[in-house]
PDB file of C-alpha atoms in Angstrom:
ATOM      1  CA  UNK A1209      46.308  42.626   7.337  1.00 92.00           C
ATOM      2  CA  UNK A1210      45.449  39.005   6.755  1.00 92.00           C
ATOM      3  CA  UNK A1211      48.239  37.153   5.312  1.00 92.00           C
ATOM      4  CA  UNK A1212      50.703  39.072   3.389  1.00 93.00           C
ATOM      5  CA  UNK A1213      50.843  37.374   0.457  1.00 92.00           C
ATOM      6  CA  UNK A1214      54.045  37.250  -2.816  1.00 94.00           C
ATOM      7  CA  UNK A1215      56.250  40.132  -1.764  1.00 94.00           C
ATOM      8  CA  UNK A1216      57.980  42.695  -3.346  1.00 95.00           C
ATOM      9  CA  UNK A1217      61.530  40.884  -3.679  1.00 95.00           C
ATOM     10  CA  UNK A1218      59.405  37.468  -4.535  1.00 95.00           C
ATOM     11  CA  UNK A1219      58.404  39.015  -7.542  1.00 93.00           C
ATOM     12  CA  UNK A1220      61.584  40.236  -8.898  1.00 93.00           C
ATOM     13  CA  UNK A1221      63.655  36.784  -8.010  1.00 94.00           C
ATOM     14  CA  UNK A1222      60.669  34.349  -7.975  1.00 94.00           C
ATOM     15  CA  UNK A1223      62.862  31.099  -8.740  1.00 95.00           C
ATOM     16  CA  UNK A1224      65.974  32.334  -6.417  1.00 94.00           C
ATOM     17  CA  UNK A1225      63.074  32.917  -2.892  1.00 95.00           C
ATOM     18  CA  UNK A1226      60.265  30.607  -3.799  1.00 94.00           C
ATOM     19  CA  UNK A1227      61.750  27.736  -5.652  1.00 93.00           C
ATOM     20  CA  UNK A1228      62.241  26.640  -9.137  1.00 93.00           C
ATOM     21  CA  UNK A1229      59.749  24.045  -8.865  1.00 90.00           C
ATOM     22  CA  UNK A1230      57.117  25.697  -7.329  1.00 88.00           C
ATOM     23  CA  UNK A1231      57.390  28.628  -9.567  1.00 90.00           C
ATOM     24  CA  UNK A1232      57.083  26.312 -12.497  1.00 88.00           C
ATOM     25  CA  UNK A1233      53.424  24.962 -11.333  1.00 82.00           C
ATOM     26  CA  UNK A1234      52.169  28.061  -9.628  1.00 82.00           C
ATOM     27  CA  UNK A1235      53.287  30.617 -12.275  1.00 84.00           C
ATOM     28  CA  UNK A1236      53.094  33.665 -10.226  1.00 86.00           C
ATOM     29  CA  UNK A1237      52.690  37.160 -11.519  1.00 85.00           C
ATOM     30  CA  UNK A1238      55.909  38.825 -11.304  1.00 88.00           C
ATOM     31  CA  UNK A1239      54.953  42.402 -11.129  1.00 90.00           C
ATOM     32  CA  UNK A1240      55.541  43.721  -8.131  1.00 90.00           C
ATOM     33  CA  UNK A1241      52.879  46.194  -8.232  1.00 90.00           C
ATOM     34  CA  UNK A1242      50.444  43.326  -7.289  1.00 89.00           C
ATOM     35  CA  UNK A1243      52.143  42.656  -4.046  1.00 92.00           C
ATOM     36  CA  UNK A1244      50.293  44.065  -0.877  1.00 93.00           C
ATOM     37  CA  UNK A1245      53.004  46.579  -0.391  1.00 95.00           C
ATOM     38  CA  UNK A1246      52.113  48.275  -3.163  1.00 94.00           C
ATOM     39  CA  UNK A1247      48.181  47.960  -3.054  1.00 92.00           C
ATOM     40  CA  UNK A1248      48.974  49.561   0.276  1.00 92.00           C
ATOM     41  CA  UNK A1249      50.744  52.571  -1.212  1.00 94.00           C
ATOM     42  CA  UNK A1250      48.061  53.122  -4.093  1.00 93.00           C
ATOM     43  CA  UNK A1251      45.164  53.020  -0.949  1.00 91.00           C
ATOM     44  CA  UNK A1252      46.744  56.105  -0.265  1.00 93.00           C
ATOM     45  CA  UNK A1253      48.025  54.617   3.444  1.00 92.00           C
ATOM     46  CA  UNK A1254      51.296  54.173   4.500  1.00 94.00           C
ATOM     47  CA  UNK A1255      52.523  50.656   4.661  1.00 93.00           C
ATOM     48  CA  UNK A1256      54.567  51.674   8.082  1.00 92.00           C
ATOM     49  CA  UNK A1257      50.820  51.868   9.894  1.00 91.00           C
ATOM     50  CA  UNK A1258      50.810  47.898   9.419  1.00 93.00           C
ATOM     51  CA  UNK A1259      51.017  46.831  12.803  1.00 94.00           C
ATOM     52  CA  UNK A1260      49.627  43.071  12.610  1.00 95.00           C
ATOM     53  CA  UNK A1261      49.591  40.349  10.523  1.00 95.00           C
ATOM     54  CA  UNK A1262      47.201  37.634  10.987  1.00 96.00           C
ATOM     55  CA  UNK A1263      48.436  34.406   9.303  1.00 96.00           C
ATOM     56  CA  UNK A1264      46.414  31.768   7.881  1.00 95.00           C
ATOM     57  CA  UNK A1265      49.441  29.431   7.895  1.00 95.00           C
ATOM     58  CA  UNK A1266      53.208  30.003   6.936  1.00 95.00           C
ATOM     59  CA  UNK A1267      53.304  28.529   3.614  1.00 93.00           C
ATOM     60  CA  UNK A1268      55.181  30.218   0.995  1.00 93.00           C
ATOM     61  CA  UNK A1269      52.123  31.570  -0.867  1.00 91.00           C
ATOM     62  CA  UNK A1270      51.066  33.361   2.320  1.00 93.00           C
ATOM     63  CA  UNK A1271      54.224  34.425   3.725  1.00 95.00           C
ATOM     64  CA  UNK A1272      55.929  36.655   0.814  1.00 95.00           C
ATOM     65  CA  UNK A1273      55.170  39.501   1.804  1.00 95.00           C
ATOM     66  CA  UNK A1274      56.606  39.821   5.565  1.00 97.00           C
ATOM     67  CA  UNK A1275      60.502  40.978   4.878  1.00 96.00           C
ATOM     68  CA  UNK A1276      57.694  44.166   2.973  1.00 96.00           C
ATOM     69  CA  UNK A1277      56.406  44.816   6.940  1.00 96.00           C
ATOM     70  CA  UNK A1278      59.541  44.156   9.118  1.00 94.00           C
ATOM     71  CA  UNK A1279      58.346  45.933  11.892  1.00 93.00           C
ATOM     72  CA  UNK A1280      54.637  44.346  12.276  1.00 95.00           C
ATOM     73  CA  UNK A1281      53.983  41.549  14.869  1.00 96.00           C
ATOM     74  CA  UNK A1282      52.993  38.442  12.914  1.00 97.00           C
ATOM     75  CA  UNK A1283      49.838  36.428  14.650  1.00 97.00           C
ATOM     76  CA  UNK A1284      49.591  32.555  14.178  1.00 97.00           C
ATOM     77  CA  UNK A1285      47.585  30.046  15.456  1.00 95.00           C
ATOM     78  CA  UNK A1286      49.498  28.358  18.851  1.00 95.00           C
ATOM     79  CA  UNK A1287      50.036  24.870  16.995  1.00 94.00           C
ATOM     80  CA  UNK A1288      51.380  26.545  13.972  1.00 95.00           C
ATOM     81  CA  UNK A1289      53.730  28.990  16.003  1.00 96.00           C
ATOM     82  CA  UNK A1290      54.440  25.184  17.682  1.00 96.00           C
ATOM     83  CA  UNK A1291      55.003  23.653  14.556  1.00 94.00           C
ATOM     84  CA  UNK A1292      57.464  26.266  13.178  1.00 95.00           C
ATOM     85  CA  UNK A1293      59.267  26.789  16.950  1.00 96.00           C
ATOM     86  CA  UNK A1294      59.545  23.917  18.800  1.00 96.00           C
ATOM     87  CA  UNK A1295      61.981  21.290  17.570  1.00 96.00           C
ATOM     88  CA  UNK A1296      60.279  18.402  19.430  1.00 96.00           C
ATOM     89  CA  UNK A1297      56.913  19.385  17.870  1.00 94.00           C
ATOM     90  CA  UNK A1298      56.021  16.195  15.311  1.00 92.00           C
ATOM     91  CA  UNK A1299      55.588  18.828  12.534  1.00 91.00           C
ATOM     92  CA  UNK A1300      58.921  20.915  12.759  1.00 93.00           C
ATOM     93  CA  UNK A1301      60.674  19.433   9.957  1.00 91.00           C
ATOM     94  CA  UNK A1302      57.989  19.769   7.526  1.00 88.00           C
ATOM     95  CA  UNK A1303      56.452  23.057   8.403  1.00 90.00           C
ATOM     96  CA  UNK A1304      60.058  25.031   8.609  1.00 90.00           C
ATOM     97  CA  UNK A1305      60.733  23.568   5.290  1.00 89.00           C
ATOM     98  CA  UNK A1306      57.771  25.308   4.348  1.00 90.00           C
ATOM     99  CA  UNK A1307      57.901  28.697   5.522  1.00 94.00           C
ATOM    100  CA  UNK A1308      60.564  29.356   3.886  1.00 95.00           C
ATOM    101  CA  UNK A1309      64.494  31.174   4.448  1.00 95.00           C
ATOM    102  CA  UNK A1310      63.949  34.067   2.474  1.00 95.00           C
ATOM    103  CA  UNK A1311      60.604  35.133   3.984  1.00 97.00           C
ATOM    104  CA  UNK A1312      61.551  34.403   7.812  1.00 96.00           C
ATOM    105  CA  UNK A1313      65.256  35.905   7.499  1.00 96.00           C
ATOM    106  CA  UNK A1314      64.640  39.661   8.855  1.00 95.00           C
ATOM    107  CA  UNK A1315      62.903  38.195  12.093  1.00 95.00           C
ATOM    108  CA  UNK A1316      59.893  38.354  11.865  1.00 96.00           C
ATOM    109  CA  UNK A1317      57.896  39.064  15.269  1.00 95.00           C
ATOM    110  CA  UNK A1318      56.001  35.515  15.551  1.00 96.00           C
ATOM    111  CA  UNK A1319      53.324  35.350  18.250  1.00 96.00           C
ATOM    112  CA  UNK A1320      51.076  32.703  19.022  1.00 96.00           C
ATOM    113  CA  UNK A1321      47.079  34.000  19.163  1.00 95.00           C
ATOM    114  CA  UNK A1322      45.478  33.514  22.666  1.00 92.00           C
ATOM    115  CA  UNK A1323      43.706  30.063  23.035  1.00 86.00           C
ATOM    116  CA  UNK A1324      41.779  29.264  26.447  1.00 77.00           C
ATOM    117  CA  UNK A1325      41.098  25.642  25.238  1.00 69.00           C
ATOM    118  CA  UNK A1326      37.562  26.158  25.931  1.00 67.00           C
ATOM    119  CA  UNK A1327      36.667  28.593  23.557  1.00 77.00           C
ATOM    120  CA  UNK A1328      34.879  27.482  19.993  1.00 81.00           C
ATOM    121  CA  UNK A1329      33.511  29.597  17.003  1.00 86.00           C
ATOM    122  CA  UNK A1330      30.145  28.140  15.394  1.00 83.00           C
ATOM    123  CA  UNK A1331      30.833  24.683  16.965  1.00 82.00           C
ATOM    124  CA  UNK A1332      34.654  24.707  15.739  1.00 85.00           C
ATOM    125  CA  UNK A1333      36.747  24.254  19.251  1.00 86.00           C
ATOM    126  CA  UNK A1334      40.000  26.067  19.773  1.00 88.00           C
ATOM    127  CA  UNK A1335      39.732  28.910  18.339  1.00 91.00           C
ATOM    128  CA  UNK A1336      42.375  31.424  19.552  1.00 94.00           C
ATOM    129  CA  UNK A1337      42.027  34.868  19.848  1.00 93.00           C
ATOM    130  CA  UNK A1338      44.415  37.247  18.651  1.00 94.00           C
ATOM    131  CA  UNK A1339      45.695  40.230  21.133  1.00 89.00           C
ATOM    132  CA  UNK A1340      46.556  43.753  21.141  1.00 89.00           C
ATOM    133  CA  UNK A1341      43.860  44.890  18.106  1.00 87.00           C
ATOM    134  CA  UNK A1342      40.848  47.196  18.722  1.00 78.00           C
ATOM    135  CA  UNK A1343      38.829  44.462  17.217  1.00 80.00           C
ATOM    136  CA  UNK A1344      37.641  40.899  17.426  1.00 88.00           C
ATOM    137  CA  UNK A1345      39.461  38.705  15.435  1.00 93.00           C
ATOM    138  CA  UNK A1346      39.581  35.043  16.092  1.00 94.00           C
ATOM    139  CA  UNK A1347      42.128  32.141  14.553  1.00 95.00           C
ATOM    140  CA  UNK A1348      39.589  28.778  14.282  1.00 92.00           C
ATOM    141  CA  UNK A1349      41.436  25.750  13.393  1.00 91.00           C
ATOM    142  CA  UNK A1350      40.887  24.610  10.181  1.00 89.00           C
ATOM    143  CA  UNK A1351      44.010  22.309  10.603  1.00 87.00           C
ATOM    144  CA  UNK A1352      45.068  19.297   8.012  1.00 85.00           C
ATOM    145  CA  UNK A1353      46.512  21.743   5.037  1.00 87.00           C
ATOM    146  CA  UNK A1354      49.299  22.404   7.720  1.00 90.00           C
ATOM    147  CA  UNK A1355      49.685  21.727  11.430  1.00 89.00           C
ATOM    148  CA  UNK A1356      47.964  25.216  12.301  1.00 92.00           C
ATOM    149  CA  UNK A1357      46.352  26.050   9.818  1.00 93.00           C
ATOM    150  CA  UNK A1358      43.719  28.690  10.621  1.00 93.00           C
ATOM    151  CA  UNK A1359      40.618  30.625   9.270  1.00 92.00           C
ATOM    152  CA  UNK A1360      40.563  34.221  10.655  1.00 93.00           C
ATOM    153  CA  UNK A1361      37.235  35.180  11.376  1.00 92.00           C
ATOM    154  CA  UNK A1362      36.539  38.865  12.079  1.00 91.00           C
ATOM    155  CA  UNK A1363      33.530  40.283  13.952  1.00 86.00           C
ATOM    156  CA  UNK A1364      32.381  43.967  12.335  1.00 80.00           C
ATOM    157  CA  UNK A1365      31.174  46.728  13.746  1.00 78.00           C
ATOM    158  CA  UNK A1366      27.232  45.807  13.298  1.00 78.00           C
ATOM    159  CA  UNK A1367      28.314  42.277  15.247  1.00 78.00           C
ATOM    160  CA  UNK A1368      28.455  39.807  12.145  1.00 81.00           C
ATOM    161  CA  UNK A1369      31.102  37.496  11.177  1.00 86.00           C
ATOM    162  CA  UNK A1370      33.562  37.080   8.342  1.00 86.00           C
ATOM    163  CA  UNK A1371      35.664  34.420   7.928  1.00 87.00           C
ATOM    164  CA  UNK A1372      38.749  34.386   5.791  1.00 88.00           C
ATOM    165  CA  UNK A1373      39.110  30.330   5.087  1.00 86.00           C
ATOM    166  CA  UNK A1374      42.662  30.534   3.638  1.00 87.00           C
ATOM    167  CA  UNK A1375      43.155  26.876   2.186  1.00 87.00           C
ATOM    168  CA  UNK A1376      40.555  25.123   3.953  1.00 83.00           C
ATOM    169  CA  UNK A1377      39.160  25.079   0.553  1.00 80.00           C
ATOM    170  CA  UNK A1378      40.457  26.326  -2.852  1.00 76.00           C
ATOM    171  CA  UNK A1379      37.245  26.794  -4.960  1.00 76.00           C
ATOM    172  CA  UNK A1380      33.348  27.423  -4.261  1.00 76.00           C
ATOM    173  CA  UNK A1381      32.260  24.262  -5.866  1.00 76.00           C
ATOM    174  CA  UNK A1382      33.748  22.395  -3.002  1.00 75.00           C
ATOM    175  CA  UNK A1383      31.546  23.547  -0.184  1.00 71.00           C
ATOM    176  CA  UNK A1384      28.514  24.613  -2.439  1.00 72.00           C
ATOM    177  CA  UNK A1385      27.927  22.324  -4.879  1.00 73.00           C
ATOM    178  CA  UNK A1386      26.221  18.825  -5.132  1.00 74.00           C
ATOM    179  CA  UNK A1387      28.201  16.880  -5.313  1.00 76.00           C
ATOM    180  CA  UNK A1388      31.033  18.962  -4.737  1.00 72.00           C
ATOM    181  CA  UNK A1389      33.694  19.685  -7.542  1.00 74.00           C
ATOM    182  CA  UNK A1390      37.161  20.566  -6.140  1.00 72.00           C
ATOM    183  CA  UNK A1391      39.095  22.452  -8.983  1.00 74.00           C
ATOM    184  CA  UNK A1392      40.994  20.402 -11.176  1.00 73.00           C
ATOM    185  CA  UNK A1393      44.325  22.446 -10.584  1.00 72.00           C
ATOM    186  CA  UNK A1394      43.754  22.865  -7.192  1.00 72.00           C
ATOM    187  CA  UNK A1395      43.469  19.022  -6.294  1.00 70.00           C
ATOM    188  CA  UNK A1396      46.891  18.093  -6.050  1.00 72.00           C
ATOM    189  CA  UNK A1397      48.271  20.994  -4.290  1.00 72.00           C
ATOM    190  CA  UNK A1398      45.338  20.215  -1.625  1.00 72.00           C
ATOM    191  CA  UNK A1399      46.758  16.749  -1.303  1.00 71.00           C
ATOM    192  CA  UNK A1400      50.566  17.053  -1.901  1.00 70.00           C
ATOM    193  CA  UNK A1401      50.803  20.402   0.331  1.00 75.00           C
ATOM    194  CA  UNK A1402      48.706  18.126   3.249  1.00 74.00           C
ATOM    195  CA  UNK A1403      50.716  17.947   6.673  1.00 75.00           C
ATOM    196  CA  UNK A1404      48.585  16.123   8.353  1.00 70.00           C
ATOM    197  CA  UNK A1405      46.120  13.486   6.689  1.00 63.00           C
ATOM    198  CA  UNK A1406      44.792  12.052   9.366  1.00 66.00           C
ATOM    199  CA  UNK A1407      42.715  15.938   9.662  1.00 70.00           C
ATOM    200  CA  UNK A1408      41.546  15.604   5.916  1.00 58.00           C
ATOM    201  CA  UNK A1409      38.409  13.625   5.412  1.00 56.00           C
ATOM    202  CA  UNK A1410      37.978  11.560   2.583  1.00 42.00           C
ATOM    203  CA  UNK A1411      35.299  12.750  -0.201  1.00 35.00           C
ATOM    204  CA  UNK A1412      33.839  12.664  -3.574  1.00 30.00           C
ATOM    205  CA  UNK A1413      34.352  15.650  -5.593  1.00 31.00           C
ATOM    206  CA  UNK A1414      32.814  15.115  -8.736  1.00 30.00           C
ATOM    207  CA  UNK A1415      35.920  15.645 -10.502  1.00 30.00           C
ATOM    208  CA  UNK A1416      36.435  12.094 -11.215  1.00 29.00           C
ATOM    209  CA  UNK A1417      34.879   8.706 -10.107  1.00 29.00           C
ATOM    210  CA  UNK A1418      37.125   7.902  -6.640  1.00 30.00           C
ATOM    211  CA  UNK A1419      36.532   9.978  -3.735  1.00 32.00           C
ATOM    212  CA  UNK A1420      39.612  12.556  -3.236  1.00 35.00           C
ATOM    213  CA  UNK A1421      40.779  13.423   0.425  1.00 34.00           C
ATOM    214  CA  UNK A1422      39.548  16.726   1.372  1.00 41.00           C
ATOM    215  CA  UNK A1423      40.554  19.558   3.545  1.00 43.00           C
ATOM    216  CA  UNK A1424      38.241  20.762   6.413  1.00 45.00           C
ATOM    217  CA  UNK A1425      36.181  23.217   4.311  1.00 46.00           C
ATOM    218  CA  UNK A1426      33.476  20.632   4.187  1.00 47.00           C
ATOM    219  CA  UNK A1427      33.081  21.953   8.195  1.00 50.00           C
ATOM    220  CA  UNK A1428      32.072  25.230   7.004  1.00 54.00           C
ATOM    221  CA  UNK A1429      29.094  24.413   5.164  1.00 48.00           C
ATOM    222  CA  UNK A1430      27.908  24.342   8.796  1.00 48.00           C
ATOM    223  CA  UNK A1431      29.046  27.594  10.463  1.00 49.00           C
ATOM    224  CA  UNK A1432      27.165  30.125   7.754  1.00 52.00           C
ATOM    225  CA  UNK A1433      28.942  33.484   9.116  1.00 53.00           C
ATOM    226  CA  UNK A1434      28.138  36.532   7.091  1.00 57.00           C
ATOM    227  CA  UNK A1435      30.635  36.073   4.570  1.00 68.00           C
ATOM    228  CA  UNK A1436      32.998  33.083   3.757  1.00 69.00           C
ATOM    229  CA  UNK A1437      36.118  33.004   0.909  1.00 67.00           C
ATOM    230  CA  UNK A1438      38.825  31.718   0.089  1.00 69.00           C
ATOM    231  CA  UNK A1439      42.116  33.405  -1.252  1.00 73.00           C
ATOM    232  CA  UNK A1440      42.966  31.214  -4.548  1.00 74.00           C
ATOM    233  CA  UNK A1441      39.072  31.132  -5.849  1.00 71.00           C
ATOM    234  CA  UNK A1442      39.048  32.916  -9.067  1.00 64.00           C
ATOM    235  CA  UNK A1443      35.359  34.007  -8.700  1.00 64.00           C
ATOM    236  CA  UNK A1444      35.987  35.153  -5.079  1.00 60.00           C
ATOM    237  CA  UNK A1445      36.374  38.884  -5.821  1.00 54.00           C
ATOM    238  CA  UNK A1446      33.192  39.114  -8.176  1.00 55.00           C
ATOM    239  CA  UNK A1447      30.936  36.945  -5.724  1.00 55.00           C
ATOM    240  CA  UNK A1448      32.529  38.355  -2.175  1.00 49.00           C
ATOM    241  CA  UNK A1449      30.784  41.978  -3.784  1.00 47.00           C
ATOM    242  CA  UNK A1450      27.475  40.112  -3.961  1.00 45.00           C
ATOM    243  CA  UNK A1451      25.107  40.918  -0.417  1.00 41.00           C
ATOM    244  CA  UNK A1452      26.654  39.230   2.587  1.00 39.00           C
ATOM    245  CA  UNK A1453      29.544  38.493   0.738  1.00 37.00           C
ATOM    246  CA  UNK A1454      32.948  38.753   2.751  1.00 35.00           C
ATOM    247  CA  UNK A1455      34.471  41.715   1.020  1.00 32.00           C
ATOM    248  CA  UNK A1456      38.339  41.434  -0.309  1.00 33.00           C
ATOM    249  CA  UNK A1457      39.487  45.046   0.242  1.00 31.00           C
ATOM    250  CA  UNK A1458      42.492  46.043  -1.973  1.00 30.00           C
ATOM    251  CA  UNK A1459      42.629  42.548  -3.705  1.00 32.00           C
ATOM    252  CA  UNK A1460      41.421  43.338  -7.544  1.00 33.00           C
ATOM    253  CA  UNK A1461      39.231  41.431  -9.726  1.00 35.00           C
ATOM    254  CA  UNK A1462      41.041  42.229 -12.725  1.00 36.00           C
ATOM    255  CA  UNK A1463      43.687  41.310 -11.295  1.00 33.00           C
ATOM    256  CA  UNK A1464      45.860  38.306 -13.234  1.00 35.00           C
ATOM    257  CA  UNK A1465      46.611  37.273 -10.226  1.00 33.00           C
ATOM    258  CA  UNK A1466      43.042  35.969 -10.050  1.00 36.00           C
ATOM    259  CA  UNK A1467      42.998  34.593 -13.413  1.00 41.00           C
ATOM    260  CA  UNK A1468      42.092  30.579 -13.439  1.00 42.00           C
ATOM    261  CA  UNK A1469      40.077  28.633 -15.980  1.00 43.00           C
ATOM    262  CA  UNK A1470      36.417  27.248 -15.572  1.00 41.00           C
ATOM    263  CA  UNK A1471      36.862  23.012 -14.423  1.00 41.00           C
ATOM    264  CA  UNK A1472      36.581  21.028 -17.102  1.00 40.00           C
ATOM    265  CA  UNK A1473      37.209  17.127 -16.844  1.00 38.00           C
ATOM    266  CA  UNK A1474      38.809  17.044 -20.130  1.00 39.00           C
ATOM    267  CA  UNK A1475      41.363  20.026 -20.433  1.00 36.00           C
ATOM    268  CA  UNK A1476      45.101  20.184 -19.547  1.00 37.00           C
ATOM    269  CA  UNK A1477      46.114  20.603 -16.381  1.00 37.00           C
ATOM    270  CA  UNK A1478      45.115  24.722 -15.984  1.00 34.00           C
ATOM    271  CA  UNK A1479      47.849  27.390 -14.877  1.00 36.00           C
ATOM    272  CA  UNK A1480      46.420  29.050 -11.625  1.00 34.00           C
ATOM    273  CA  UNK A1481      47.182  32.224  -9.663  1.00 36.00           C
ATOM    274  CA  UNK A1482      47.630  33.156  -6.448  1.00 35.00           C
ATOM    275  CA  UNK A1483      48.115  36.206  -4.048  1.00 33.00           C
ATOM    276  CA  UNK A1484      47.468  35.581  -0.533  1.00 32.00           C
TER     277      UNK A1484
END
C-alpha cells in the first residue's frame, strides 16, 4: 500500500489524534468506512495480507492509518527515517512533531528504502529503492514539503512507470497549466507545512500577482512517466481513469473525501478533503 492514509480510530476521535486545529481547516470525513482498512475489507482481501507500506512522508494526513496495519513494515525514504530517528538530524524536532503520538504509538516497523547514492529516476538523483517486494518500487526525492519527502514510483508489469507524487504538488493546474494555478486552499498548507524552504523554488501561480514558493512538482513536468497524481487533487480519480493515467485502485471518485471546489480568485477560502 502507498501511504495509509486517516485511520479507523482518526475518524471516530478526529480532534483528540489529529488536533483541534488541524481538524478545523482540513475538515476530514469522519466515517470510518472511508479509511483504507475498510476499502480493504470491501475489496474482498484481508487487511492482515498488508505486508508494506510505502510512505510518501510521515505527516499526519498520510500516517492515520498505520495503528489499522500493526504488523506491516513501514518503508520511508533514508532522510525521512533520519529526520524522524536521529536526534542530531537538523529536522528532528519538526518532523516528530509531525508524525504524530497517536499514529507512531503501537511501533510501527520503520525502515529506511535502499539508496546507493548513485542511483537517479528520470534525472531525479537519490532515489532509494525499497526491499523485500516482488516488484520495483522506487522512493525519488521530492524533498522541501518535509525533510524526506518522497514520490513512489512503481514499474508495472509491461515495464512503464507510475509515480505517486504525494505533496510535491496538490492540484493539476500547478504542473500543467500556463501559467500555473496552485489551488487556492491548497497554497498555504504548501507553504506553512514546508520543512525545508531552501528545497522550494519560488514561482508564479496565477493565483494572484506575487510569485508563491513552490514545492518540487515543477521537476516533474520533466520526467513524463506513464502516469503522474497526486493524493489531495479533486479531479485525480476521474482523470487518473483517462489512457496513461496512473490508476488510484480502491480510492473512490464519489468519494467526499475527494470533494473540493473549482479555484476561483474571488471565493472564500474553500473546505478541502483529504485521504492519503
Amino acid at each position: 500500500m502507498v501511504d495509509s492514509g486517516l485511520g479507523t480510530a482518526d475518524r471516530h476521535d478526529p480532534e483528540g489524534r489529529l488536533g483541534a486545529e488541524w481538524v478545523a481547516y482540513a475538515q476530514p470525513a469522519r466515517d470510518p468506512g472511508e479509511s483504507a482498512l475498510r476499502q480493504i475489507v470491501r475489496l474482498g482481501l484481508d487487511p492482515r495480507d498488508v505486508r508494506h507500506l510505502v510512505l510518501t512522508h510521515l505527516h499526519r494526513d498520510h500516517t492515520g492509518g498505520l495503528p489499522d496495519f500493526p504488523g506491516a513494515r513501514v518503508h520511508v525514504h533514508p532522510a525521512e527515517y533520519r529526520a524522524v530517528t536521529d536526534p542530531a538530524d537538523p529536522h528532528h524536532r519538526h518532523s516528530l512533531d509531525r508524525f504524530l503520538p497517536a499514529h507512531r504509538a503501537h511501533g510501527p516497523l520503520l525502515t529506511p528504502a535502499v539508496a546507493d547514492g548513485s542511483a537517479e529516476w528520470f534525472g531525479f538523483p537519490g532515489a532509494a529503492r525499497v526491499a523485500g517486494l516482488a516488484g520495483e518500487v522506487l522512493l525519488v526525492p521530492l524533498p522541501g514539503h518535509s525533510a524526506g519527502h518522497a514520490g513512489v514510483a512503481v514499474r508495472d508489469g509491461a515495464g512503464r512507470w507510475l509515480l505517486h507524487a504525494g505533496d510535491a504538488y496538490m492540484y493539476h493546474g500547478e504542473i500543467e497549466r500556463t501559467p500555473p494555478s496552485a489551488h487556492p486552499a491548497f497554497a498555504p498548507v504548501q507553504q506553512g507545512a514546508q520543512t525545508d524552504a531552501g528545497a522550494v523554488r519560488p514561482r508564479a501561480t496565477g493565483c494572484g500577482p506575487a510569485p508563491r514558493p513552490r514545492g518540487p512538482g515543477h521537476r516533474l513536468q520533466r520526467a513524463r512517466p506513464l502516469g503522474v497524481g497526486p493524493p489531495h487533487d479533486a479531479h485525480a480519480p476521474a482523470r487518473a481513469r483517462a489512457p496513461g493515467r496512473l490508476d488510484w485502485g480502491a480510492c473512490s471518485p464519489s468519494s467526499p473525501l475527494f470533494r473540493a471546489p473549482v479555484p476561483s480568485r474571488s471565493a472564500p477560502r474553500p473546505r478541502w478533503r483529504c485521504w492519503r
